[in-house]
PDB file of N, CA, C and O in Angstrom:
ATOM      1  N   UNK L   1      16.064  -7.181 -11.662  1.00 67.00           N
ATOM      2  CA  UNK L   1      15.068  -7.924 -12.012  1.00 67.00           C
ATOM      3  C   UNK L   1      15.146  -9.604 -12.065  1.00 67.00           C
ATOM      4  O   UNK L   1      15.268  -9.925 -11.123  1.00 67.00           O
ATOM      5  N   UNK L   2      14.481 -10.457 -12.480  1.00 71.00           N
ATOM      6  CA  UNK L   2      15.202 -12.100 -12.142  1.00 71.00           C
ATOM      7  C   UNK L   2      14.187 -12.806 -12.207  1.00 71.00           C
ATOM      8  O   UNK L   2      12.786 -12.020 -12.642  1.00 71.00           O
ATOM      9  N   UNK L   3      13.882 -13.808 -11.482  1.00 79.00           N
ATOM     10  CA  UNK L   3      12.707 -15.189 -11.218  1.00 79.00           C
ATOM     11  C   UNK L   3      11.722 -13.915 -10.706  1.00 79.00           C
ATOM     12  O   UNK L   3      11.862 -13.723  -9.310  1.00 79.00           O
ATOM     13  N   UNK L   4      10.137 -14.760 -11.015  1.00 81.00           N
ATOM     14  CA  UNK L   4       9.494 -14.021  -9.863  1.00 81.00           C
ATOM     15  C   UNK L   4       9.124 -14.921  -9.268  1.00 81.00           C
ATOM     16  O   UNK L   4       8.885 -16.021  -9.359  1.00 81.00           O
ATOM     17  N   UNK L   5       9.304 -14.553  -7.642  1.00 78.00           N
ATOM     18  CA  UNK L   5       9.074 -16.104  -7.138  1.00 78.00           C
ATOM     19  C   UNK L   5       7.405 -15.552  -6.572  1.00 78.00           C
ATOM     20  O   UNK L   5       7.023 -14.086  -5.952  1.00 78.00           O
ATOM     21  N   UNK L   6       7.095 -16.575  -6.192  1.00 83.00           N
ATOM     22  CA  UNK L   6       5.136 -16.119  -5.875  1.00 83.00           C
ATOM     23  C   UNK L   6       5.134 -15.759  -4.761  1.00 83.00           C
ATOM     24  O   UNK L   6       6.079 -16.232  -3.540  1.00 83.00           O
ATOM     25  N   UNK L   7       4.311 -15.151  -3.777  1.00 88.00           N
ATOM     26  CA  UNK L   7       4.551 -14.295  -2.212  1.00 88.00           C
ATOM     27  C   UNK L   7       2.838 -15.043  -2.163  1.00 88.00           C
ATOM     28  O   UNK L   7       2.270 -15.735  -2.035  1.00 88.00           O
ATOM     29  N   UNK L   8       2.670 -15.628  -0.704  1.00 91.00           N
ATOM     30  CA  UNK L   8       2.728 -16.740   0.200  1.00 91.00           C
ATOM     31  C   UNK L   8       1.664 -15.656   1.311  1.00 91.00           C
ATOM     32  O   UNK L   8       0.768 -16.574   2.103  1.00 91.00           O
ATOM     33  N   UNK L   9       1.954 -14.165   1.542  1.00 92.00           N
ATOM     34  CA  UNK L   9       1.794 -13.688   2.995  1.00 92.00           C
ATOM     35  C   UNK L   9       1.497 -12.434   2.450  1.00 92.00           C
ATOM     36  O   UNK L   9       3.028 -11.969   1.576  1.00 92.00           O
ATOM     37  N   UNK L  10       1.547 -11.075   2.940  1.00 91.00           N
ATOM     38  CA  UNK L  10       1.883 -10.124   3.782  1.00 91.00           C
ATOM     39  C   UNK L  10       1.445  -8.713   4.650  1.00 91.00           C
ATOM     40  O   UNK L  10       0.334 -10.369   5.092  1.00 91.00           O
ATOM     41  N   UNK L  11       1.830  -8.149   4.589  1.00 93.00           N
ATOM     42  CA  UNK L  11       1.509  -7.028   6.133  1.00 93.00           C
ATOM     43  C   UNK L  11       1.010  -6.136   5.796  1.00 93.00           C
ATOM     44  O   UNK L  11       1.733  -5.382   3.886  1.00 93.00           O
ATOM     45  N   UNK L  12       0.223  -5.667   5.650  1.00 93.00           N
ATOM     46  CA  UNK L  12       0.235  -3.634   5.034  1.00 93.00           C
ATOM     47  C   UNK L  12      -0.032  -2.947   6.769  1.00 93.00           C
ATOM     48  O   UNK L  12      -0.590  -2.964   7.459  1.00 93.00           O
ATOM     49  N   UNK L  13       0.486  -2.172   6.847  1.00 95.00           N
ATOM     50  CA  UNK L  13       0.143  -0.887   7.852  1.00 95.00           C
ATOM     51  C   UNK L  13      -0.351   0.711   7.401  1.00 95.00           C
ATOM     52  O   UNK L  13       0.191   0.782   6.528  1.00 95.00           O
ATOM     53  N   UNK L  14      -1.361   0.896   7.889  1.00 95.00           N
ATOM     54  CA  UNK L  14      -2.358   2.348   7.213  1.00 95.00           C
ATOM     55  C   UNK L  14      -2.338   3.009   8.141  1.00 95.00           C
ATOM     56  O   UNK L  14      -2.305   3.227   9.640  1.00 95.00           O
ATOM     57  N   UNK L  15      -1.778   4.424   7.975  1.00 96.00           N
ATOM     58  CA  UNK L  15      -1.984   5.502   8.712  1.00 96.00           C
ATOM     59  C   UNK L  15      -2.158   6.752   7.974  1.00 96.00           C
ATOM     60  O   UNK L  15      -2.995   6.296   6.507  1.00 96.00           O
ATOM     61  N   UNK L  16      -2.561   7.890   8.162  1.00 96.00           N
ATOM     62  CA  UNK L  16      -3.087   9.274   7.802  1.00 96.00           C
ATOM     63  C   UNK L  16      -1.775   9.777   7.352  1.00 96.00           C
ATOM     64  O   UNK L  16      -1.110  10.387   8.445  1.00 96.00           O
ATOM     65  N   UNK L  17      -1.708  10.370   6.344  1.00 96.00           N
ATOM     66  CA  UNK L  17      -0.929  11.497   5.394  1.00 96.00           C
ATOM     67  C   UNK L  17      -1.515  12.735   5.191  1.00 96.00           C
ATOM     68  O   UNK L  17      -2.250  12.809   4.398  1.00 96.00           O
ATOM     69  N   UNK L  18      -1.515  13.961   5.443  1.00 97.00           N
ATOM     70  CA  UNK L  18      -1.514  15.156   4.988  1.00 97.00           C
ATOM     71  C   UNK L  18      -0.459  15.102   3.852  1.00 97.00           C
ATOM     72  O   UNK L  18       0.879  15.053   3.479  1.00 97.00           O
ATOM     73  N   UNK L  19      -1.413  15.392   2.469  1.00 96.00           N
ATOM     74  CA  UNK L  19      -0.527  15.281   0.883  1.00 96.00           C
ATOM     75  C   UNK L  19       0.548  16.340   0.941  1.00 96.00           C
ATOM     76  O   UNK L  19       0.295  17.950   1.571  1.00 96.00           O
ATOM     77  N   UNK L  20       1.777  15.688   0.390  1.00 95.00           N
ATOM     78  CA  UNK L  20       2.928  17.030   0.360  1.00 95.00           C
ATOM     79  C   UNK L  20       3.068  17.888  -1.244  1.00 95.00           C
ATOM     80  O   UNK L  20       2.327  17.210  -1.752  1.00 95.00           O
ATOM     81  N   UNK L  21       2.852  18.712  -2.110  1.00 97.00           N
ATOM     82  CA  UNK L  21       2.624  19.638  -2.644  1.00 97.00           C
ATOM     83  C   UNK L  21       3.393  19.052  -4.049  1.00 97.00           C
ATOM     84  O   UNK L  21       2.030  18.395  -4.796  1.00 97.00           O
ATOM     85  N   UNK L  22       4.140  17.463  -3.734  1.00 95.00           N
ATOM     86  CA  UNK L  22       4.289  16.889  -5.351  1.00 95.00           C
ATOM     87  C   UNK L  22       2.778  15.557  -4.891  1.00 95.00           C
ATOM     88  O   UNK L  22       2.836  14.783  -6.136  1.00 95.00           O
ATOM     89  N   UNK L  23       2.709  14.698  -4.138  1.00 92.00           N
ATOM     90  CA  UNK L  23       1.782  13.947  -4.092  1.00 92.00           C
ATOM     91  C   UNK L  23       0.451  14.562  -4.588  1.00 92.00           C
ATOM     92  O   UNK L  23      -0.575  13.999  -4.999  1.00 92.00           O
ATOM     93  N   UNK L  24       0.208  15.522  -3.883  1.00 95.00           N
ATOM     94  CA  UNK L  24      -1.207  16.911  -3.974  1.00 95.00           C
ATOM     95  C   UNK L  24      -1.377  17.060  -5.674  1.00 95.00           C
ATOM     96  O   UNK L  24      -2.503  16.587  -6.118  1.00 95.00           O
ATOM     97  N   UNK L  25       0.323  17.368  -6.100  1.00 96.00           N
ATOM     98  CA  UNK L  25      -0.048  17.688  -7.565  1.00 96.00           C
ATOM     99  C   UNK L  25      -0.514  16.171  -7.932  1.00 96.00           C
ATOM    100  O   UNK L  25      -0.725  16.493  -9.635  1.00 96.00           O
ATOM    101  N   UNK L  26       0.132  15.881  -7.881  1.00 94.00           N
ATOM    102  CA  UNK L  26       0.061  14.266  -9.328  1.00 94.00           C
ATOM    103  C   UNK L  26      -1.073  13.451  -9.027  1.00 94.00           C
ATOM    104  O   UNK L  26      -1.122  13.066  -9.671  1.00 94.00           O
ATOM    105  N   UNK L  27      -1.554  14.025  -6.972  1.00 91.00           N
ATOM    106  CA  UNK L  27      -3.436  13.704  -7.615  1.00 91.00           C
ATOM    107  C   UNK L  27      -3.990  14.503  -7.845  1.00 91.00           C
ATOM    108  O   UNK L  27      -5.785  13.903  -8.376  1.00 91.00           O
ATOM    109  N   UNK L  28      -3.888  15.426  -7.949  1.00 92.00           N
ATOM    110  CA  UNK L  28      -5.127  16.176  -9.441  1.00 92.00           C
ATOM    111  C   UNK L  28      -5.389  16.773  -7.454  1.00 92.00           C
ATOM    112  O   UNK L  28      -6.465  17.447  -7.372  1.00 92.00           O
ATOM    113  N   UNK L  29      -5.315  17.099  -5.705  1.00 93.00           N
ATOM    114  CA  UNK L  29      -5.480  17.551  -5.340  1.00 93.00           C
ATOM    115  C   UNK L  29      -5.455  18.648  -4.593  1.00 93.00           C
ATOM    116  O   UNK L  29      -4.101  19.096  -4.827  1.00 93.00           O
ATOM    117  N   UNK L  30      -5.734  18.665  -3.456  1.00 95.00           N
ATOM    118  CA  UNK L  30      -5.036  20.271  -2.831  1.00 95.00           C
ATOM    119  C   UNK L  30      -3.588  19.520  -1.704  1.00 95.00           C
ATOM    120  O   UNK L  30      -3.762  18.747  -0.885  1.00 95.00           O
ATOM    121  N   UNK L  31      -3.071  20.717  -1.270  1.00 96.00           N
ATOM    122  CA  UNK L  31      -1.840  20.680  -0.990  1.00 96.00           C
ATOM    123  C   UNK L  31      -2.504  20.155   0.676  1.00 96.00           C
ATOM    124  O   UNK L  31      -3.517  20.464   1.174  1.00 96.00           O
ATOM    125  N   UNK L  32      -1.912  19.214   1.672  1.00 95.00           N
ATOM    126  CA  UNK L  32      -2.089  19.019   3.005  1.00 95.00           C
ATOM    127  C   UNK L  32      -3.802  18.496   2.914  1.00 95.00           C
ATOM    128  O   UNK L  32      -4.845  18.466   4.068  1.00 95.00           O
ATOM    129  N   UNK L  33      -4.741  18.043   2.486  1.00 94.00           N
ATOM    130  CA  UNK L  33      -5.900  16.821   1.927  1.00 94.00           C
ATOM    131  C   UNK L  33      -4.882  15.632   2.824  1.00 94.00           C
ATOM    132  O   UNK L  33      -3.921  15.326   2.705  1.00 94.00           O
ATOM    133  N   UNK L  34      -5.877  14.960   3.607  1.00 95.00           N
ATOM    134  CA  UNK L  34      -6.035  13.726   4.261  1.00 95.00           C
ATOM    135  C   UNK L  34      -5.984  12.385   3.285  1.00 95.00           C
ATOM    136  O   UNK L  34      -6.696  12.888   2.226  1.00 95.00           O
ATOM    137  N   UNK L  35      -5.110  11.742   3.351  1.00 96.00           N
ATOM    138  CA  UNK L  35      -5.191  10.283   2.756  1.00 96.00           C
ATOM    139  C   UNK L  35      -4.324   9.383   3.244  1.00 96.00           C
ATOM    140  O   UNK L  35      -3.803   9.503   4.742  1.00 96.00           O
ATOM    141  N   UNK L  36      -4.577   8.301   3.070  1.00 96.00           N
ATOM    142  CA  UNK L  36      -4.275   6.805   3.753  1.00 96.00           C
ATOM    143  C   UNK L  36      -2.409   6.709   3.360  1.00 96.00           C
ATOM    144  O   UNK L  36      -2.686   6.617   1.934  1.00 96.00           O
ATOM    145  N   UNK L  37      -2.296   6.233   3.863  1.00 95.00           N
ATOM    146  CA  UNK L  37      -1.178   5.991   3.918  1.00 95.00           C
ATOM    147  C   UNK L  37      -0.427   4.182   4.121  1.00 95.00           C
ATOM    148  O   UNK L  37      -0.919   4.455   5.273  1.00 95.00           O
ATOM    149  N   UNK L  38      -0.444   3.536   2.821  1.00 95.00           N
ATOM    150  CA  UNK L  38      -0.131   1.975   2.773  1.00 95.00           C
ATOM    151  C   UNK L  38       1.163   1.462   1.995  1.00 95.00           C
ATOM    152  O   UNK L  38       1.804   1.663   1.393  1.00 95.00           O
ATOM    153  N   UNK L  39       1.877   1.053   3.811  1.00 96.00           N
ATOM    154  CA  UNK L  39       2.942   0.192   2.986  1.00 96.00           C
ATOM    155  C   UNK L  39       2.335  -1.603   3.277  1.00 96.00           C
ATOM    156  O   UNK L  39       2.130  -1.713   4.601  1.00 96.00           O
ATOM    157  N   UNK L  40       2.231  -1.893   2.587  1.00 94.00           N
ATOM    158  CA  UNK L  40       2.279  -3.287   1.881  1.00 94.00           C
ATOM    159  C   UNK L  40       3.966  -4.195   1.801  1.00 94.00           C
ATOM    160  O   UNK L  40       4.229  -3.417   0.833  1.00 94.00           O
ATOM    161  N   UNK L  41       3.894  -5.184   2.165  1.00 95.00           N
ATOM    162  CA  UNK L  41       4.621  -5.970   2.000  1.00 95.00           C
ATOM    163  C   UNK L  41       4.396  -7.381   2.169  1.00 95.00           C
ATOM    164  O   UNK L  41       3.785  -8.024   2.256  1.00 95.00           O
ATOM    165  N   UNK L  42       5.259  -8.345   0.991  1.00 94.00           N
ATOM    166  CA  UNK L  42       5.180  -9.087   0.391  1.00 94.00           C
ATOM    167  C   UNK L  42       5.748  -9.800   0.773  1.00 94.00           C
ATOM    168  O   UNK L  42       7.313 -10.174   0.030  1.00 94.00           O
ATOM    169  N   UNK L  43       5.614 -11.541   1.071  1.00 95.00           N
ATOM    170  CA  UNK L  43       6.611 -12.308   1.620  1.00 95.00           C
ATOM    171  C   UNK L  43       6.322 -13.804   0.850  1.00 95.00           C
ATOM    172  O   UNK L  43       5.793 -13.703   0.301  1.00 95.00           O
ATOM    173  N   UNK L  44       7.604 -14.411   1.205  1.00 93.00           N
ATOM    174  CA  UNK L  44       8.083 -16.071   0.562  1.00 93.00           C
ATOM    175  C   UNK L  44       7.924 -16.435   0.983  1.00 93.00           C
ATOM    176  O   UNK L  44       7.048 -16.534   2.803  1.00 93.00           O
ATOM    177  N   UNK L  45       7.044 -18.159   1.495  1.00 92.00           N
ATOM    178  CA  UNK L  45       7.280 -18.285   1.827  1.00 92.00           C
ATOM    179  C   UNK L  45       8.142 -19.294   2.879  1.00 92.00           C
ATOM    180  O   UNK L  45       7.382 -19.715   4.938  1.00 92.00           O
ATOM    181  N   UNK L  46       9.218 -18.937   3.137  1.00 93.00           N
ATOM    182  CA  UNK L  46      10.758 -18.596   4.535  1.00 93.00           C
ATOM    183  C   UNK L  46      10.173 -17.307   4.996  1.00 93.00           C
ATOM    184  O   UNK L  46      10.678 -17.617   6.187  1.00 93.00           O
ATOM    185  N   UNK L  47       9.306 -16.360   4.748  1.00 93.00           N
ATOM    186  CA  UNK L  47       8.280 -15.193   5.767  1.00 93.00           C
ATOM    187  C   UNK L  47       9.886 -14.150   5.556  1.00 93.00           C
ATOM    188  O   UNK L  47      10.122 -12.884   5.523  1.00 93.00           O
ATOM    189  N   UNK L  48      10.126 -14.206   3.881  1.00 93.00           N
ATOM    190  CA  UNK L  48      11.725 -13.214   3.391  1.00 93.00           C
ATOM    191  C   UNK L  48      10.733 -12.398   2.703  1.00 93.00           C
ATOM    192  O   UNK L  48      10.104 -12.393   1.501  1.00 93.00           O
ATOM    193  N   UNK L  49      10.864 -11.122   3.005  1.00 94.00           N
ATOM    194  CA  UNK L  49      10.424  -9.815   1.714  1.00 94.00           C
ATOM    195  C   UNK L  49      10.970  -9.603   0.574  1.00 94.00           C
ATOM    196  O   UNK L  49      11.844 -10.353  -0.449  1.00 94.00           O
ATOM    197  N   UNK L  50       9.961 -10.301  -0.583  1.00 93.00           N
ATOM    198  CA  UNK L  50       9.705 -10.153  -1.696  1.00 93.00           C
ATOM    199  C   UNK L  50      10.172  -8.680  -2.589  1.00 93.00           C
ATOM    200  O   UNK L  50      10.235  -8.009  -3.318  1.00 93.00           O
ATOM    201  N   UNK L  51       9.011  -7.819  -1.678  1.00 93.00           N
ATOM    202  CA  UNK L  51       8.085  -6.817  -2.218  1.00 93.00           C
ATOM    203  C   UNK L  51       8.093  -5.582  -1.662  1.00 93.00           C
ATOM    204  O   UNK L  51       6.974  -6.352  -0.326  1.00 93.00           O
ATOM    205  N   UNK L  52       7.879  -4.372  -1.377  1.00 94.00           N
ATOM    206  CA  UNK L  52       7.089  -3.673  -0.724  1.00 94.00           C
ATOM    207  C   UNK L  52       6.717  -2.801  -1.192  1.00 94.00           C
ATOM    208  O   UNK L  52       7.937  -1.717  -2.550  1.00 94.00           O
ATOM    209  N   UNK L  53       5.443  -2.167  -0.909  1.00 95.00           N
ATOM    210  CA  UNK L  53       4.614  -0.668  -1.971  1.00 95.00           C
ATOM    211  C   UNK L  53       4.590   0.696  -1.296  1.00 95.00           C
ATOM    212  O   UNK L  53       3.531   0.149  -0.192  1.00 95.00           O
ATOM    213  N   UNK L  54       4.388   1.938  -1.357  1.00 94.00           N
ATOM    214  CA  UNK L  54       4.020   2.380  -0.652  1.00 94.00           C
ATOM    215  C   UNK L  54       2.693   3.105  -1.212  1.00 94.00           C
ATOM    216  O   UNK L  54       3.323   3.348  -2.403  1.00 94.00           O
ATOM    217  N   UNK L  55       1.592   3.150  -1.059  1.00 93.00           N
ATOM    218  CA  UNK L  55       0.296   3.734  -1.738  1.00 93.00           C
ATOM    219  C   UNK L  55       0.177   4.922  -0.620  1.00 93.00           C
ATOM    220  O   UNK L  55       0.113   4.482   0.516  1.00 93.00           O
ATOM    221  N   UNK L  56       0.316   5.612  -1.699  1.00 93.00           N
ATOM    222  CA  UNK L  56      -0.880   6.658  -1.529  1.00 93.00           C
ATOM    223  C   UNK L  56      -2.002   7.480  -2.016  1.00 93.00           C
ATOM    224  O   UNK L  56      -2.662   6.794  -3.145  1.00 93.00           O
ATOM    225  N   UNK L  57      -3.194   7.002  -0.732  1.00 93.00           N
ATOM    226  CA  UNK L  57      -4.906   6.875  -1.204  1.00 93.00           C
ATOM    227  C   UNK L  57      -5.490   7.763  -1.057  1.00 93.00           C
ATOM    228  O   UNK L  57      -5.866   8.108   0.578  1.00 93.00           O
ATOM    229  N   UNK L  58      -5.964   9.700  -1.860  1.00 92.00           N
ATOM    230  CA  UNK L  58      -7.061  10.014  -1.807  1.00 92.00           C
ATOM    231  C   UNK L  58      -8.307   8.995  -0.210  1.00 92.00           C
ATOM    232  O   UNK L  58      -8.417   8.824  -0.579  1.00 92.00           O
ATOM    233  N   UNK L  59      -8.169   9.817   1.145  1.00 93.00           N
ATOM    234  CA  UNK L  59      -9.610   9.422   1.509  1.00 93.00           C
ATOM    235  C   UNK L  59     -11.297   9.753   1.481  1.00 93.00           C
ATOM    236  O   UNK L  59     -12.086   8.684   1.343  1.00 93.00           O
ATOM    237  N   UNK L  60     -11.133  10.656   0.241  1.00 89.00           N
ATOM    238  CA  UNK L  60     -12.031  10.337   0.099  1.00 89.00           C
ATOM    239  C   UNK L  60     -12.691   9.801  -1.632  1.00 89.00           C
ATOM    240  O   UNK L  60     -13.961  10.275  -2.410  1.00 89.00           O
ATOM    241  N   UNK L  61     -11.964   9.199  -1.416  1.00 90.00           N
ATOM    242  CA  UNK L  61     -12.307   8.369  -2.921  1.00 90.00           C
ATOM    243  C   UNK L  61     -11.878   6.555  -2.312  1.00 90.00           C
ATOM    244  O   UNK L  61     -12.070   5.663  -3.943  1.00 90.00           O
ATOM    245  N   UNK L  62     -11.273   6.348  -1.243  1.00 91.00           N
ATOM    246  CA  UNK L  62     -11.024   4.934  -0.886  1.00 91.00           C
ATOM    247  C   UNK L  62     -12.058   4.941   0.457  1.00 91.00           C
ATOM    248  O   UNK L  62     -11.672   5.487   1.364  1.00 91.00           O
ATOM    249  N   UNK L  63     -12.081   3.106   0.195  1.00 91.00           N
ATOM    250  CA  UNK L  63     -12.618   2.166   1.608  1.00 91.00           C
ATOM    251  C   UNK L  63     -11.937   1.353   1.852  1.00 91.00           C
ATOM    252  O   UNK L  63     -11.178   0.599   0.571  1.00 91.00           O
ATOM    253  N   UNK L  64     -11.433   1.787   2.606  1.00 88.00           N
ATOM    254  CA  UNK L  64     -10.048   0.216   3.636  1.00 88.00           C
ATOM    255  C   UNK L  64     -10.926  -0.986   4.122  1.00 88.00           C
ATOM    256  O   UNK L  64     -11.729  -0.235   4.513  1.00 88.00           O
ATOM    257  N   UNK L  65     -11.060  -2.412   3.708  1.00 87.00           N
ATOM    258  CA  UNK L  65     -11.528  -3.152   4.108  1.00 87.00           C
ATOM    259  C   UNK L  65     -10.715  -4.166   4.512  1.00 87.00           C
ATOM    260  O   UNK L  65     -10.472  -4.298   3.863  1.00 87.00           O
ATOM    261  N   UNK L  66     -10.907  -4.108   6.374  1.00 79.00           N
ATOM    262  CA  UNK L  66      -9.926  -5.556   6.871  1.00 79.00           C
ATOM    263  C   UNK L  66     -10.633  -6.996   6.376  1.00 79.00           C
ATOM    264  O   UNK L  66     -11.915  -7.361   7.031  1.00 79.00           O
ATOM    265  N   UNK L  67      -9.601  -8.312   6.026  1.00 77.00           N
ATOM    266  CA  UNK L  67     -11.199  -9.143   6.395  1.00 77.00           C
ATOM    267  C   UNK L  67      -9.973 -10.352   6.185  1.00 77.00           C
ATOM    268  O   UNK L  67      -8.587 -10.186   6.670  1.00 77.00           O
ATOM    269  N   UNK L  68     -10.208 -11.540   7.034  1.00 68.00           N
ATOM    270  CA  UNK L  68      -9.161 -12.178   7.672  1.00 68.00           C
ATOM    271  C   UNK L  68      -9.643 -13.177   6.563  1.00 68.00           C
ATOM    272  O   UNK L  68     -10.362 -13.384   5.940  1.00 68.00           O
ATOM    273  N   UNK L  69      -8.298 -14.540   6.091  1.00 64.00           N
ATOM    274  CA  UNK L  69      -8.890 -15.129   4.993  1.00 64.00           C
ATOM    275  C   UNK L  69      -9.525 -16.588   6.152  1.00 64.00           C
ATOM    276  O   UNK L  69      -9.915 -16.600   7.155  1.00 64.00           O
ATOM    277  N   UNK L  70     -10.807 -16.887   4.917  1.00 56.00           N
ATOM    278  CA  UNK L  70     -11.292 -17.531   4.912  1.00 56.00           C
ATOM    279  C   UNK L  70     -11.172 -19.408   4.848  1.00 56.00           C
ATOM    280  O   UNK L  70      -9.673 -19.572   4.589  1.00 56.00           O
TER     281      UNK L  70
END
């Protein structure tokens, strides 16, 4: 772990996946239920990746909104 470095930007890739047995069980859903798979990477000021997270979000419970910086 180490010192925390703040991120200045991020990227996110969104796709659809059918839940596998372990994922479905953890979320209390049926196997093969469709879900969003979001892979988010945060970057430092030099463009180096700081953190990557895989998120599995059931489609019937989440809305994904894309917005640009203001």
